[in-house]
């Protein structure tokens, strides 16, 4: 069987939509492990806040790229592309169809299309951007990004300084937009890619998000966040759930009068998760190769995959 007879089924969609349950079902059907494309589930020590597969689920189906990194380790979409492509090549020696699951937009694009050739940022440009960051703050730098690259500003996490500043570095280096460089030609992949997007009506999705946050709190998210508080400056923890609880700890410990009581922090987690889910959908909707289904339409999803699978 040639490599082009191999199939990569990518299950994607916004946070809370129901990817995990479907992927476990499909993994059993196709006798496949699950390859995670979630940039936060890769980190150990934060399984509750990242909704990582449980120990029971990981015993049921082998998962890759879950809980493999320390919170202080640097990782990127470019490194994920390299690591995932190497793993997939190995797994295709014994599997005809593999399941990928995740909602991290850049990781999915890195795997399916490859990372664009972004220019190396010179120390001078990086210093200039950091100087501006010190003067303007994150809000000021985001406003600058809105001027220089309005399209990317609509999908980037405006509260993530790493991504906002990197986009500005690229704009400064090239005199163009970060968006234009991210639209390079997709790399050729030696396997068949089948993308399944999961979606729900907005109110239903928001209700599920709220229920999931409540469940995380009851399962010990507050205690988990408290344990990793000393590492709050790491990029791995610059994410919804932990940022809000860190502010709550500041308030509770008398370090800040920021108004972040626990009920307020929980509501902010729900709100910011909803905002992130909209950004995910904005990103995914640009990809016309995605076929969209309700997570409840399992039989239709399987039929679609069967119709697209390449066989010997």
Coordinates of C-alpha atoms in Angstrom, one line a residue:
X1 CA 0.0 0.0 0.0
X2 CA 1.4 3.4 -1.0
X3 CA 1.6 6.3 1.4
X4 CA -1.1 8.1 -0.6
X5 CA -3.5 5.3 0.4
X6 CA -3.1 6.4 4.0
X7 CA -5.8 8.6 5.6
X8 CA -5.6 11.2 8.3
X9 CA -9.1 12.0 9.7
X10 CA -8.9 15.4 11.5
X11 CA -11.7 16.1 14.0
X12 CA -11.8 19.8 14.8
X13 CA -14.2 22.4 16.2
X14 CA -14.6 25.0 19.0
X15 CA -13.9 24.2 22.6
X16 CA -16.7 22.3 24.4
X17 CA -18.4 21.1 21.2
X18 CA -17.8 17.4 21.9
X19 CA -14.7 16.3 20.1
X20 CA -13.4 13.9 22.7
X21 CA -16.4 11.6 22.7
X22 CA -16.6 11.3 19.0
X23 CA -12.9 10.8 18.6
X24 CA -12.9 7.9 21.1
X25 CA -15.7 6.3 19.1
X26 CA -13.9 6.8 15.8
X27 CA -10.6 5.5 17.2
X28 CA -12.3 2.3 18.2
X29 CA -14.0 2.0 14.8
X30 CA -10.7 2.5 12.8
X31 CA -8.4 0.8 15.4
X32 CA -6.5 4.0 15.6
X33 CA -4.7 6.0 18.3
X34 CA -5.7 9.6 18.8
X35 CA -3.2 12.3 17.9
X36 CA -3.9 15.5 19.9
X37 CA -3.7 18.9 18.2
X38 CA -4.4 20.8 21.3
X39 CA -1.6 23.2 22.3
X40 CA -2.5 23.2 26.0
X41 CA -3.2 19.5 26.6
X42 CA 0.4 18.8 25.7
X43 CA 1.4 20.2 29.1
X44 CA 1.5 18.0 32.2
X45 CA 0.2 19.2 35.6
X46 CA -2.9 21.0 34.1
X47 CA -5.3 18.2 33.0
X48 CA -8.4 19.7 34.5
X49 CA -8.2 23.2 33.0
X50 CA -7.3 21.9 29.6
X51 CA -10.0 19.2 29.6
X52 CA -7.3 16.6 28.8
X53 CA -8.4 13.0 28.2
X54 CA -8.9 11.2 31.5
X55 CA -6.7 8.3 32.6
X56 CA -9.6 6.0 31.8
X57 CA -10.0 7.4 28.3
X58 CA -6.2 7.1 27.7
X59 CA -6.3 3.5 28.8
X60 CA -9.2 2.9 26.4
X61 CA -7.4 4.5 23.4
X62 CA -3.7 5.4 23.1
X63 CA -3.2 9.2 22.9
X64 CA -0.2 11.1 21.7
X65 CA 0.9 14.7 22.6
X66 CA -1.1 14.7 25.8
X67 CA 0.7 15.6 29.1
X68 CA 4.2 15.3 27.5
X69 CA 5.7 18.7 28.3
X70 CA 6.7 20.5 31.5
X71 CA 5.0 23.9 32.1
X72 CA 8.3 25.7 31.6
X73 CA 9.1 24.1 28.2
X74 CA 8.8 26.1 25.1
X75 CA 6.8 24.6 22.2
X76 CA 5.5 26.0 18.9
X77 CA 3.3 25.1 16.0
X78 CA 6.5 24.7 13.9
X79 CA 7.9 22.1 16.3
X80 CA 4.5 20.4 16.4
X81 CA 4.5 20.1 12.6
X82 CA 7.9 18.4 12.8
X83 CA 7.1 16.1 15.7
X84 CA 3.6 15.2 14.4
X85 CA 4.8 14.4 10.9
X86 CA 7.5 12.1 12.2
X87 CA 5.0 10.3 14.5
X88 CA 2.4 10.0 11.7
X89 CA 5.0 8.5 9.4
X90 CA 5.8 5.9 12.0
X91 CA 2.2 5.1 12.8
X92 CA 1.3 4.7 9.1
X93 CA 3.6 1.7 9.1
X94 CA 0.9 -0.2 11.0
X95 CA -2.3 1.8 10.5
X96 CA -4.2 2.8 7.3
X97 CA -6.3 5.5 9.0
X98 CA -5.3 7.8 11.9
X99 CA -7.5 10.1 14.0
X100 CA -6.3 13.7 14.9
X101 CA -8.4 15.7 17.4
X102 CA -8.1 19.3 18.5
X103 CA -9.1 22.9 18.4
X104 CA -5.8 24.7 18.3
X105 CA -6.1 26.4 14.9
X106 CA -2.4 26.9 14.2
X107 CA -1.5 23.3 15.2
X108 CA -4.1 21.9 12.8
X109 CA -2.9 24.2 10.0
X110 CA 0.7 23.3 10.7
X111 CA -0.1 19.6 10.4
X112 CA -2.3 19.8 7.4
X113 CA -0.8 22.7 5.4
X114 CA 2.6 23.3 6.9
X115 CA 4.1 26.3 8.6
X116 CA 4.6 29.4 6.4
X117 CA 8.1 30.7 5.9
X118 CA 8.0 33.6 8.4
X119 CA 11.3 35.6 8.3
X120 CA 13.7 35.5 11.2
X121 CA 13.2 38.5 13.4
X122 CA 16.3 40.6 14.0
X123 CA 17.3 41.6 17.5
X124 CA 16.9 45.2 16.5
X125 CA 13.3 44.8 15.5
X126 CA 12.5 42.7 18.5
X127 CA 14.0 45.3 20.8
X128 CA 12.0 48.1 19.1
X129 CA 8.7 46.2 19.5
X130 CA 9.5 45.4 23.2
X131 CA 10.3 49.0 23.8
X132 CA 6.9 50.0 22.4
X133 CA 5.3 47.3 24.4
X134 CA 6.8 48.8 27.6
X135 CA 5.5 52.2 26.6
X136 CA 2.0 51.4 25.2
X137 CA 1.1 48.2 27.0
X138 CA -0.7 45.3 25.5
X139 CA -3.9 47.3 24.6
X140 CA -1.8 49.8 22.8
X141 CA 0.1 47.2 20.8
X142 CA -3.2 45.5 19.9
X143 CA -4.5 48.8 18.6
X144 CA -1.3 49.1 16.5
X145 CA -1.9 45.6 15.1
X146 CA -5.5 46.6 14.2
X147 CA -4.0 49.4 12.1
X148 CA -1.2 47.3 10.5
X149 CA -3.0 44.0 10.0
X150 CA -6.7 44.3 10.7
X151 CA -7.5 40.8 9.4
X152 CA -5.2 39.1 11.8
X153 CA -6.3 41.3 14.7
X154 CA -9.8 39.9 14.3
X155 CA -8.7 36.3 15.0
X156 CA -5.7 36.6 17.3
X157 CA -6.1 36.3 21.1
X158 CA -5.7 39.9 22.0
X159 CA -4.8 39.0 25.5
X160 CA -1.8 36.9 24.4
X161 CA 1.2 39.2 24.2
X162 CA 3.4 36.6 22.5
X163 CA 1.1 36.3 19.5
X164 CA 0.3 40.1 19.3
X165 CA 3.9 41.1 19.5
X166 CA 5.1 38.4 17.1
X167 CA 2.6 39.6 14.4
X168 CA 3.9 43.2 14.9
X169 CA 7.5 42.0 14.6
X170 CA 6.7 40.4 11.3
X171 CA 4.9 43.5 10.1
X172 CA 7.9 45.7 11.0
X173 CA 10.4 43.2 9.4
X174 CA 8.5 43.0 6.1
X175 CA 6.6 46.2 5.8
X176 CA 3.6 44.0 5.0
X177 CA 1.1 42.1 7.0
X178 CA 1.4 38.9 9.0
X179 CA -1.8 37.7 7.3
X180 CA -0.2 37.8 3.8
X181 CA 2.7 35.6 4.9
X182 CA 0.4 33.1 6.6
X183 CA -1.3 32.5 3.2
X184 CA 1.6 30.7 1.5
X185 CA 1.0 27.6 -0.6
X186 CA 0.1 24.6 1.4
X187 CA 2.8 21.9 1.6
X188 CA 2.1 18.7 -0.2
X189 CA 1.3 15.8 2.2
X190 CA 1.8 12.1 1.3
X191 CA -1.6 11.1 2.8
X192 CA -5.2 11.8 2.3
X193 CA -6.6 14.4 4.7
X194 CA -10.3 14.3 5.7
X195 CA -11.4 17.2 7.9
X196 CA -14.5 16.9 10.0
X197 CA -15.7 20.1 11.7
X198 CA -18.1 19.8 14.6
X199 CA -20.6 22.6 15.4
X200 CA -23.6 23.2 17.5
X201 CA -26.1 26.1 17.7
X202 CA -24.5 29.0 19.5
X203 CA -26.7 28.9 22.6
X204 CA -26.3 25.2 23.0
X205 CA -22.5 25.5 22.7
X206 CA -22.5 28.3 25.3
X207 CA -24.6 26.2 27.7
X208 CA -22.1 23.3 27.3
X209 CA -19.2 25.7 27.9
X210 CA -20.8 26.9 31.1
X211 CA -21.5 23.4 32.3
X212 CA -18.0 22.3 31.5
X213 CA -16.5 25.2 33.5
X214 CA -18.7 24.4 36.5
X215 CA -17.6 20.7 36.2
X216 CA -13.9 21.8 36.1
X217 CA -14.4 23.8 39.3
X218 CA -16.0 20.8 41.0
X219 CA -13.2 18.5 39.8
X220 CA -10.5 20.7 41.4
X221 CA -9.6 23.4 38.9
X222 CA -9.0 26.0 41.7
X223 CA -6.6 23.6 43.5
X224 CA -4.9 22.8 40.3
X225 CA -4.4 26.5 39.5
X226 CA -3.1 27.2 43.0
X227 CA -0.5 24.5 42.6
X228 CA 0.9 26.0 39.4
X229 CA 0.6 29.6 40.6
X230 CA 4.4 29.9 41.0
X231 CA 4.8 29.4 37.3
X232 CA 2.1 31.9 36.3
X233 CA 4.6 33.8 34.0
X234 CA 5.1 30.7 31.7
X235 CA 3.4 30.9 28.3
X236 CA 1.8 27.5 29.0
X237 CA -0.4 29.1 31.7
X238 CA -1.3 32.2 29.6
X239 CA -4.6 30.7 28.8
X240 CA -8.3 30.9 29.8
X241 CA -9.0 29.4 33.2
X242 CA -5.7 30.0 34.8
X243 CA -5.4 33.7 34.0
X244 CA -8.7 34.5 35.7
X245 CA -8.0 32.3 38.7
X246 CA -4.6 33.9 39.2
X247 CA -6.3 37.2 39.4
X248 CA -8.7 35.7 42.0
X249 CA -5.8 34.5 44.0
X250 CA -4.3 38.0 43.9
X251 CA -7.6 39.4 45.3
X252 CA -7.9 36.6 47.9
X253 CA -4.3 37.0 49.1
X254 CA -4.7 40.7 49.5
X255 CA -2.2 41.5 46.7
X256 CA -4.7 43.3 44.5
X257 CA -8.1 45.0 44.9
X258 CA -9.1 43.9 41.4
X259 CA -12.6 42.8 42.2
X260 CA -11.9 39.2 41.2
X261 CA -14.0 37.3 43.7
X262 CA -14.4 33.6 42.9
X263 CA -17.9 33.9 41.4
X264 CA -16.7 36.8 39.2
X265 CA -13.6 34.8 38.1
X266 CA -15.7 31.8 37.2
X267 CA -18.0 34.0 35.1
X268 CA -15.0 35.5 33.4
X269 CA -13.7 32.0 32.6
X270 CA -17.1 31.2 30.9
X271 CA -17.2 34.5 29.1
X272 CA -13.6 34.3 27.8
X273 CA -14.1 30.7 26.7
X274 CA -17.1 31.8 24.7
X275 CA -15.0 34.5 23.1
X276 CA -12.3 32.0 22.3
X277 CA -14.9 29.6 20.7
X278 CA -16.0 32.4 18.4
X279 CA -12.4 33.0 17.3
X280 CA -11.9 29.3 16.6
X281 CA -15.0 29.3 14.4
X282 CA -13.9 32.5 12.6
X283 CA -10.6 30.7 11.8
X284 CA -12.1 27.4 10.8
X285 CA -14.8 28.8 8.6
X286 CA -12.2 30.1 6.2
X287 CA -11.2 26.5 5.4
X288 CA -13.4 25.3 2.6
X289 CA -12.0 21.7 2.9
X290 CA -13.8 21.2 6.2
X291 CA -17.1 19.2 6.1
X292 CA -19.4 20.3 9.0
X293 CA -21.6 18.1 11.2
X294 CA -23.3 18.1 14.5
X295 CA -21.3 15.8 17.0
X296 CA -24.6 13.9 17.4
X297 CA -24.6 12.9 13.7
X298 CA -22.2 10.0 14.2
X299 CA -23.6 7.7 11.5
X300 CA -23.5 10.6 8.9
X301 CA -19.9 11.4 9.9
X302 CA -18.8 7.7 9.6
X303 CA -20.5 7.5 6.2
X304 CA -18.8 10.7 5.0
X305 CA -15.4 9.4 6.2
X306 CA -16.0 6.0 4.5
X307 CA -16.8 7.8 1.2
X308 CA -13.6 9.8 1.4
X309 CA -11.2 7.1 2.6
X310 CA -8.6 5.9 0.1
X311 CA -8.2 2.1 0.0
X312 CA -5.8 -0.2 -1.7

